[in-house]
Amino acid sequence: MAPTSALSGADGQIRAAGVQGAFHADRRVVSEAVLLIDGREAEPIAHAAAGPGRSRFTSLARWLGDVQPDPVVRVDRLREIRAYGMAEEITIASTATMPVVMTVAMRVDCDLAAIETVKSGYAAEPVTPVGGELTWASGGTTVAMTGEGAEVHGRELRWEVALKPGESTTLCWRVMVTDPAAVVAAPAGPVEWTRPEVKATDRRLGRLVAQSLDDLAGLRLTETGHPADTFLGAGVPWFLTVFGRDSLWAARMLLPLGTDLARGTLRVLARRQGVKHDPLTGEAPGKIMHELRRGEFVVPVNGLRLPAAYYGTIDATPLWIGLLHDAWRWGLPEGEVEALLPAMEAALSWLATDADPDGDGFLEYIDVSGRGLANQGWKDSGDSVRFRDGSLADPPIALAEVQGYAYEAAVKGAAILDAFGRPGGDVWRAYAAAMATRFRERFWVEGGYPALALDRDKRPVDALTSNIGHLLGTGILNHEESARVASFLASPEMSAGFGLRTMSSADKGFSPLSYHCGSVWPHDTAVVIAGLARDGFGAEAAALAEGLLAAAEPFENRLPELLSGDARDAVGRPVPYPASCRPQAWSAAAAVVITHAALGLYPDVPGGTVDLRPMAGAPLGAVTADGFVVAGTPVSVSVDAAGAAEIDRLPDRFTVVTTG
């Protein structure tokens, strides 16, 4: 449970190698936790999730007890991640016909390594336990490992166990972390969203939603000192902190379940909105931050050095405006919206000033510090912006989807300004109209689709990528243009895998295991599903949704950060991407997006209407979600196998418009 997580092998052992460990707020607090019985490791036979933040590992001590084919000594480890650290119960049961005696030991260690050091594969400096006990301290963080009834022998917790025939015993040990320097903490209250009961013809959807909501509950965080505002940490283990883009997208995806998470996310980011120009951090007045860490984030392998509060993102600011508007439409109280209007006005101002340094009307980025992110859209790896021939584009870069976000932010910001009697609505509608015209003139390439970006020389970067799918639903495209984008996204070069490829397989830069040039990102696919469904391309949306549903089951319904973009008929089952975060907030939220897209519930709480616009023909079959929330009221929404939609328990003050 955030801000704590644990990575182990399928056997439950946390070994002193690679990226395994228990992590707390960007520090590895357990670097080894190996269970030994009589100095030997038991034989692992099973592992499974046991609920939010809980995992169970089962093994056998075959050398103990009767000599027979059936095992008689079973070991179950139930590991629970808690806000303060980790706890584990080790249950040993014997069905032997004779007494069994054993020495049980938990071999432990702690290196307090920074998360970026672990991710880069570098060895951490050893930390010596304090005072002969299993307690470690460094940089203000203290870690204590204790076992009930255990004796400490060096770096082991030991228990002497004797079991009579049919007996069992449970041993307990735990990790306690004291970390006053952490910038994030666990929320004290209940989960901020509903847990809808989802029933569908395709039962995979209900299973995916259930696991995803468990995972999302474990990613909840607050900023230290502000316990009332909850947001989602981006992902386990590398990004368990506030990330502007990731946290905003995840909150937006979960709006059908309530607006409290959106409120917390908006408030957290508004508190750290830029107020000055700082080339080192990327801060600018009105700009929404990219990420927050306890200190400088240093990655030795590539020279990346990000300050604790880093603003190197081109898209978080328009996405913040979009979330505020959409939360308002779903029922965020007017007082909450009004309190955030100064932040929204500052964010709008940034769109037309610092976001467009050369004044050409497009939002663009360049890392002027030389030590930050070279690319500052959601595809932020250094090689993600390529021409179709595989060559890299030179910055400054103006990404296609970011212009769509800016158009949408201007239109939605204008709607809020008008509704709250603030000036400027006409200005921002004019900005949006001009943006759409410029985009139409400059971004479309000879192949008949929008370019990935414009480069330093304003040349269209002509790779065919998933970025163009983010334009759907923003309003920057007309219907004919949307249809052309939809057809390209549905092509085998883009959609032959388990979801939407980030880059066409026909492009020279394509690689199915490239981070951003051919892999499949569930959140990216989900964003495009939402846009396709909203713009009336239900068949294309359903095909992508089916890809994610097919991918989910081999991953035990815990969709990873990304997976390989291999063609499905070539590999049969999804190929994992090494070092992918799992769970990942916006990947988990994709399950809600699929459900919402199928049902097509689009409320306008300030306007008193609810539009029911399910996917035409119900391409995902019959779907019911009992527990969506409109204006704070749980409702039940369903679409039958023929595509007819219904909504129950909606307050009388709303008018329902059914267009599906």
XYZ file of C-alpha atoms in Angstrom, residues 12-536:
525
model
C 8.130 -15.058 -2.083
C 11.839 -14.686 -1.407
C 13.311 -11.190 -1.553
C 16.835 -11.766 -2.724
C 19.849 -9.489 -2.535
C 20.035 -9.084 -6.300
C 18.504 -6.991 -9.059
C 15.434 -4.906 -8.323
C 13.880 -7.085 -5.636
C 13.102 -5.467 -2.308
C 10.570 -3.624 -0.234
C 10.432 0.087 -0.995
C 9.091 3.008 0.993
C 8.835 6.538 -0.431
C 11.742 6.191 -2.870
C 14.008 4.158 -0.560
C 14.618 0.391 -0.481
C 13.929 -0.568 3.110
C 14.312 -4.346 2.698
C 17.020 -5.590 0.328
C 16.815 -9.215 1.457
C 14.198 -11.378 3.172
C 14.886 -15.068 2.588
C 12.997 -17.699 4.544
C 15.055 -20.743 5.549
C 13.975 -23.917 7.316
C 16.890 -25.860 8.756
C 19.125 -23.727 6.554
C 17.276 -24.768 3.379
C 14.745 -23.082 1.129
C 11.352 -24.758 0.863
C 10.039 -25.806 -2.549
C 7.677 -23.146 -3.976
C 4.429 -24.399 -5.503
C 2.030 -21.426 -5.703
C 1.579 -17.699 -5.308
C -1.441 -15.415 -5.627
C -2.761 -11.997 -4.736
C -4.784 -12.037 -1.519
C -6.478 -8.633 -1.758
C -5.209 -5.041 -1.844
C -1.604 -4.956 -0.658
C -1.565 -8.683 0.227
C 0.124 -11.676 -1.412
C 0.291 -15.352 -0.465
C 3.186 -17.718 -1.230
C 2.965 -21.472 -0.651
C 5.884 -23.890 -0.440
C 6.729 -27.366 0.890
C 9.434 -28.624 3.257
C 9.604 -32.092 1.732
C 12.530 -33.300 3.837
C 10.499 -33.097 7.054
C 8.093 -35.707 8.412
C 7.098 -39.017 6.875
C 8.895 -40.445 3.893
C 6.066 -40.728 1.393
C 4.995 -39.273 -1.977
C 2.572 -36.747 -0.457
C 4.078 -33.644 1.163
C 3.313 -33.336 4.878
C 4.859 -29.999 5.907
C 3.386 -26.964 4.195
C 4.533 -23.335 4.504
C 2.246 -20.371 3.718
C 3.597 -16.835 3.742
C 0.986 -14.073 3.846
C 2.701 -10.771 3.121
C 0.895 -7.495 3.729
C 2.175 -4.107 2.675
C 1.205 -1.378 5.113
C 1.679 2.370 5.227
C 4.452 2.024 7.809
C 6.259 -0.860 6.096
C 5.550 -4.554 5.765
C 4.249 -7.459 7.855
C 4.360 -11.164 7.188
C 2.731 -14.214 8.728
C 4.439 -17.552 8.167
C 2.109 -20.482 8.831
C 3.709 -23.909 9.019
C 1.330 -26.885 9.109
C 2.171 -30.552 9.543
C 0.100 -33.600 8.638
C 2.969 -35.946 9.472
C 2.347 -38.970 11.686
C 5.343 -38.061 13.813
C 6.528 -34.884 15.544
C 8.626 -32.527 13.410
C 11.245 -30.154 14.744
C 12.832 -27.370 12.765
C 14.736 -24.094 12.961
C 12.992 -21.331 11.021
C 15.055 -18.306 10.057
C 14.323 -15.114 8.166
C 17.576 -13.780 6.727
C 17.173 -10.042 6.258
C 19.085 -6.976 5.163
C 18.540 -3.307 4.352
C 20.557 -0.984 2.128
C 18.300 2.120 2.060
C 19.183 2.523 -1.606
C 17.563 5.317 -3.603
C 14.950 4.059 -6.056
C 16.856 5.461 -9.032
C 20.002 3.593 -7.961
C 18.092 0.324 -7.842
C 16.446 0.931 -11.210
C 19.789 1.715 -12.828
C 21.301 -1.554 -11.566
C 23.970 0.116 -9.455
C 25.069 -1.373 -6.140
C 24.166 0.683 -3.076
C 26.579 1.532 -0.309
C 26.101 -0.919 2.585
C 24.341 0.302 5.713
C 25.403 -1.201 9.044
C 22.710 -2.145 11.573
C 22.566 0.053 14.664
C 23.606 -1.339 18.057
C 23.598 -5.007 17.136
C 19.840 -5.001 16.485
C 18.067 -5.370 13.146
C 17.717 -1.600 12.840
C 19.191 0.561 10.100
C 19.300 4.353 9.839
C 20.477 6.742 7.127
C 19.442 10.162 5.865
C 16.726 10.518 8.488
C 15.084 7.185 7.601
C 15.007 4.413 10.199
C 14.084 0.799 9.486
C 13.492 -1.783 12.223
C 12.804 -5.472 11.599
C 11.315 -7.470 14.456
C 9.845 -10.940 14.905
C 7.412 -11.997 17.605
C 9.138 -14.591 19.772
C 12.218 -14.623 17.530
C 15.841 -14.417 18.566
C 18.277 -12.262 16.635
C 21.363 -14.068 15.340
C 23.469 -11.744 13.208
C 21.108 -10.689 10.427
C 18.611 -13.445 11.046
C 15.378 -13.718 12.973
C 15.163 -17.290 14.292
C 12.412 -19.427 15.756
C 12.678 -22.981 17.103
C 9.513 -24.828 16.073
C 8.190 -28.221 17.188
C 4.923 -29.527 15.751
C 2.959 -32.543 16.825
C 0.995 -34.505 14.213
C -1.785 -32.283 12.802
C -0.460 -29.108 14.445
C 0.344 -25.761 12.885
C 1.985 -22.581 14.069
C 2.109 -19.004 12.788
C 5.239 -16.895 13.043
C 5.069 -13.132 12.578
C 7.672 -10.573 11.644
C 7.403 -7.016 10.419
C 9.279 -4.042 9.047
C 8.679 -0.662 10.660
C 9.770 2.470 8.774
C 10.144 5.924 10.294
C 10.654 8.464 7.527
C 9.995 12.117 8.408
C 11.693 13.311 5.201
C 9.192 11.570 2.901
C 7.207 13.929 0.677
C 4.263 11.520 0.352
C 2.229 9.572 2.887
C -0.627 7.091 3.066
C -4.169 8.538 3.259
C -5.907 7.937 6.559
C -9.485 7.731 5.286
C -11.428 5.308 3.095
C -11.054 5.007 -0.674
C -12.358 8.102 -2.450
C -14.354 6.328 -5.145
C -17.134 3.786 -5.387
C -16.583 0.144 -6.224
C -19.145 -0.572 -8.943
C -20.445 -4.041 -9.548
C -19.703 -4.713 -13.206
C -21.506 -7.513 -15.029
C -20.862 -8.195 -18.675
C -21.412 -10.807 -21.333
C -17.629 -10.908 -21.539
C -16.821 -11.926 -17.975
C -13.220 -10.853 -18.403
C -14.346 -7.249 -17.959
C -15.743 -7.788 -14.468
C -12.606 -9.620 -13.351
C -10.380 -6.891 -14.760
C -12.358 -4.130 -13.028
C -12.256 -5.939 -9.669
C -8.484 -6.467 -9.705
C -7.849 -2.975 -11.055
C -9.825 -1.342 -8.239
C -7.865 -3.380 -5.696
C -4.646 -2.146 -7.266
C -5.801 1.467 -7.414
C -6.702 1.363 -3.722
C -3.083 0.458 -3.033
C -1.731 3.424 -5.021
C -3.480 6.166 -3.031
C -1.211 8.864 -1.625
C -1.308 12.246 0.036
C 1.325 14.938 0.112
C 3.020 15.181 3.490
C 1.332 17.952 5.455
C -1.864 17.884 3.362
C -3.698 14.704 4.399
C -7.095 15.794 3.044
C -6.078 15.678 -0.631
C -5.631 12.227 -2.139
C -4.051 11.468 -5.499
C -2.739 8.329 -7.189
C 0.946 7.515 -7.279
C 1.941 6.683 -10.838
C 3.184 3.124 -10.372
C 5.054 0.481 -8.386
C 7.901 0.681 -7.666
C 9.632 3.398 -9.689
C 6.996 6.132 -9.721
C 5.217 5.941 -6.377
C 4.789 9.693 -6.003
C 2.793 12.492 -7.568
C 3.286 12.695 -11.342
C 1.374 15.533 -12.957
C 0.443 13.794 -16.203
C -0.057 10.301 -14.762
C -2.014 11.393 -11.708
C -4.224 13.679 -13.817
C -5.012 11.004 -16.397
C -5.773 8.409 -13.734
C -8.120 10.777 -11.893
C -9.850 11.660 -15.164
C -10.334 7.984 -16.021
C -11.950 7.369 -12.625
C -14.461 10.233 -12.821
C -17.354 7.796 -13.398
C -16.703 6.585 -9.829
C -16.799 10.017 -8.172
C -15.042 13.380 -8.141
C -13.190 13.262 -4.798
C -9.974 11.872 -6.291
C -10.066 14.530 -9.025
C -10.499 17.250 -6.391
C -7.498 16.024 -4.406
C -5.335 15.687 -7.506
C -6.237 19.160 -8.739
C -5.543 20.724 -5.348
C -2.192 18.980 -4.849
C -0.937 20.148 -8.229
C -2.385 23.655 -7.861
C -0.440 24.116 -4.619
C 2.791 23.526 -6.525
C 1.812 25.380 -9.689
C 4.706 27.369 -11.128
C 5.141 30.993 -10.041
C 8.549 31.915 -11.491
C 10.924 31.138 -14.323
C 13.605 28.578 -13.458
C 15.497 26.928 -16.353
C 16.940 24.237 -14.077
C 13.580 22.926 -12.829
C 11.535 23.917 -15.888
C 9.204 25.978 -13.698
C 7.209 28.802 -15.286
C 4.244 30.858 -14.049
C 1.031 28.853 -14.316
C 2.775 25.596 -15.274
C 1.769 22.304 -13.626
C 4.634 20.191 -12.312
C 5.845 16.858 -13.671
C 6.971 15.019 -10.542
C 7.889 15.412 -6.888
C 10.660 13.551 -5.063
C 12.305 13.837 -1.653
C 15.511 15.119 -3.242
C 17.398 15.298 -6.508
C 16.658 12.296 -8.725
C 19.957 11.159 -10.254
C 20.255 8.391 -12.846
C 23.990 7.732 -13.350
C 23.559 5.610 -16.468
C 22.291 8.479 -18.638
C 23.264 11.634 -16.751
C 19.679 12.525 -15.855
C 19.527 14.842 -12.835
C 16.039 16.002 -11.964
C 15.420 18.426 -9.097
C 13.082 17.355 -6.306
C 10.237 19.410 -7.789
C 10.519 19.099 -11.556
C 8.338 20.821 -14.159
C 9.631 19.194 -17.368
C 6.262 18.348 -18.913
C 4.457 19.992 -21.809
C 1.076 18.332 -21.300
C 0.263 18.354 -17.569
C -0.970 21.953 -17.658
C -3.678 21.539 -20.326
C -4.581 18.170 -18.790
C -5.096 19.894 -15.423
C -7.576 22.294 -17.056
C -9.350 19.403 -18.761
C -9.695 17.488 -15.494
C -11.140 20.521 -13.712
C -13.772 20.919 -16.408
C -14.670 17.245 -16.585
C -14.898 16.935 -12.799
C -17.233 19.949 -12.808
C -19.393 18.251 -15.437
C -19.505 15.046 -13.339
C -20.605 17.011 -10.266
C -17.617 18.531 -8.451
C -19.325 21.156 -6.238
C -19.245 24.696 -7.581
C -17.442 25.974 -4.503
C -14.600 23.548 -5.125
C -14.395 24.605 -8.768
C -14.502 28.302 -7.925
C -11.627 27.965 -5.459
C -9.454 26.616 -8.289
C -10.319 29.301 -10.857
C -7.185 31.420 -10.185
C -5.041 28.337 -10.851
C -7.001 27.636 -14.036
C -6.579 31.195 -15.290
C -2.829 31.006 -14.624
C -2.667 27.679 -16.470
C -4.517 29.139 -19.466
C -2.119 32.050 -19.553
C 0.823 29.634 -19.701
C -0.623 28.042 -22.859
C -0.252 31.225 -24.845
C 3.016 32.472 -23.334
C 5.791 30.237 -22.008
C 4.379 27.116 -23.681
C 4.858 28.836 -27.077
C 8.278 30.506 -26.839
C 8.643 31.215 -30.573
C 5.076 32.519 -30.976
C 4.073 30.183 -33.797
C 0.870 29.184 -32.006
C 1.951 25.648 -31.031
C 2.973 24.287 -27.646
C 6.556 23.025 -27.759
C 9.356 21.961 -25.434
C 13.139 21.791 -25.193
C 15.284 20.822 -22.222
C 17.383 23.960 -21.823
C 19.076 22.647 -18.662
C 20.826 19.789 -20.462
C 20.169 17.459 -17.524
C 16.417 16.959 -17.648
C 14.086 14.993 -19.887
C 14.899 15.371 -23.582
C 11.267 14.610 -24.460
C 8.512 16.039 -22.302
C 5.292 14.498 -23.581
C 3.996 11.199 -22.235
C 6.476 9.415 -24.511
C 9.417 10.863 -22.639
C 12.251 8.506 -23.621
C 15.092 10.073 -25.574
C 14.348 8.211 -28.834
C 10.557 8.475 -28.897
C 10.165 11.261 -31.498
C 11.221 9.783 -34.835
C 10.517 10.287 -38.501
C 9.100 7.372 -40.469
C 12.613 6.516 -41.690
C 13.716 6.061 -38.077
C 15.767 9.256 -37.780
C 15.375 11.335 -34.625
C 13.690 14.732 -34.609
C 15.601 17.704 -33.232
C 14.042 19.925 -30.543
C 12.172 22.129 -29.918
C 9.363 19.613 -30.453
C 5.651 20.396 -30.876
C 3.721 17.156 -30.281
C 0.467 16.487 -32.107
C -1.564 15.340 -29.101
C -0.455 18.326 -27.020
C -2.025 20.697 -29.537
C -5.252 18.714 -29.109
C -4.974 18.988 -25.337
C -4.435 22.745 -25.668
C -7.458 23.118 -27.955
C -9.609 21.161 -25.512
C -8.273 23.110 -22.515
C -9.081 26.428 -24.196
C -12.652 25.385 -25.051
C -13.307 23.867 -21.653
C -11.598 26.705 -19.814
C -13.826 29.147 -21.699
C -16.927 27.213 -20.631
C -15.904 27.458 -16.977
C -15.077 31.152 -17.259
C -18.502 31.836 -18.766
C -20.330 29.765 -16.154
C -18.638 31.548 -13.260
C -18.964 35.035 -14.707
C -15.255 35.495 -15.366
C -13.913 37.344 -18.419
C -11.916 35.737 -21.198
C -14.206 33.075 -22.610
C -14.290 34.602 -26.093
C -10.515 34.986 -26.099
C -9.960 31.302 -25.441
C -12.584 30.160 -27.931
C -10.785 32.249 -30.545
C -7.486 30.690 -29.463
C -8.967 27.216 -29.950
C -10.381 28.032 -33.389
C -7.015 29.397 -34.517
C -5.242 26.343 -33.117
C -7.506 24.005 -35.094
C -6.804 25.941 -38.299
C -3.040 25.947 -37.746
C -3.049 22.265 -36.888
C -4.983 21.400 -40.051
C -2.533 23.376 -42.160
C 0.728 22.153 -40.632
C 0.347 18.678 -39.132
C -1.344 16.546 -41.799
C 1.160 14.602 -43.883
C 1.028 13.121 -47.381
C -0.018 9.719 -46.067
C -3.329 11.182 -44.913
C -2.840 11.261 -41.131
C -1.524 13.795 -38.605
C 2.217 13.846 -37.979
C 3.610 12.805 -34.617
C 5.098 16.291 -34.156
C 6.788 19.285 -35.719
C 10.555 19.428 -35.279
C 12.966 22.320 -34.797
C 12.594 23.369 -38.429
C 8.776 22.995 -38.297
C 8.931 19.879 -40.465
C 6.182 17.320 -39.806
C 7.623 14.244 -38.086
C 5.812 11.743 -40.266
C 5.877 8.588 -38.123
C 2.475 6.933 -37.707
C 1.954 6.666 -33.958
C -0.688 6.260 -31.288
C -0.273 9.947 -30.400
C -2.795 10.887 -33.068
C -5.437 8.832 -31.246
C -5.298 11.321 -28.384
C -6.706 13.944 -30.738
C -10.022 12.074 -30.822
C -12.581 13.517 -28.449
C -10.681 16.790 -28.011
C -12.689 18.596 -30.718
C -9.684 19.693 -32.762
C -10.625 17.277 -35.572
C -13.784 17.423 -37.661
C -15.778 14.249 -38.277
C -14.066 13.403 -41.557
C -10.618 13.850 -39.992
C -11.617 11.754 -36.982
C -12.779 8.975 -39.308
C -9.431 8.994 -41.105
C -7.531 8.826 -37.818
C -9.768 5.982 -36.646
C -9.091 4.005 -39.806
C -5.327 4.345 -39.412
C -5.485 3.297 -35.766
C -7.533 0.234 -36.717
C -4.990 -0.891 -39.328
C -3.035 -4.126 -38.751
C 0.170 -2.099 -38.481
C -1.214 -0.352 -35.385
C -3.702 -2.791 -33.850
C -2.538 -6.344 -34.499
C -1.301 -6.846 -30.955
C -2.828 -6.760 -27.485
C -3.993 -3.168 -27.725
C -2.718 -0.192 -29.691
C 0.925 -0.045 -30.716
C 2.741 3.161 -29.916
C 4.232 3.140 -33.418
C 3.240 1.505 -36.698
C 5.040 -1.736 -37.488
C 5.672 -0.295 -40.964
C 7.894 2.477 -39.579
C 11.678 2.019 -39.545
C 11.871 2.910 -35.865
C 9.421 0.191 -34.843
C 10.465 -2.404 -32.295
C 7.878 -4.384 -30.297
C 10.005 -4.061 -27.148
C 10.891 -0.399 -27.586
C 9.662 1.654 -24.648
C 7.751 4.091 -26.843
C 8.314 2.990 -30.457
C 6.232 -0.149 -30.888
C 5.178 -1.375 -27.459
C 1.581 -1.317 -26.188
C 0.674 0.892 -23.225
C -2.734 0.048 -21.734
C -3.387 3.640 -20.678
C -2.563 4.906 -24.168
C -4.923 2.348 -25.649
C -7.592 3.339 -23.118
C -7.308 7.043 -23.944
C -7.819 6.189 -27.604
C -10.727 3.847 -26.779
C -12.420 6.720 -24.950
C -11.882 9.097 -27.861
C -13.085 6.593 -30.455
C -16.216 5.808 -28.443
C -17.000 9.458 -27.824
C -16.606 10.301 -31.520
C -18.843 7.422 -32.622
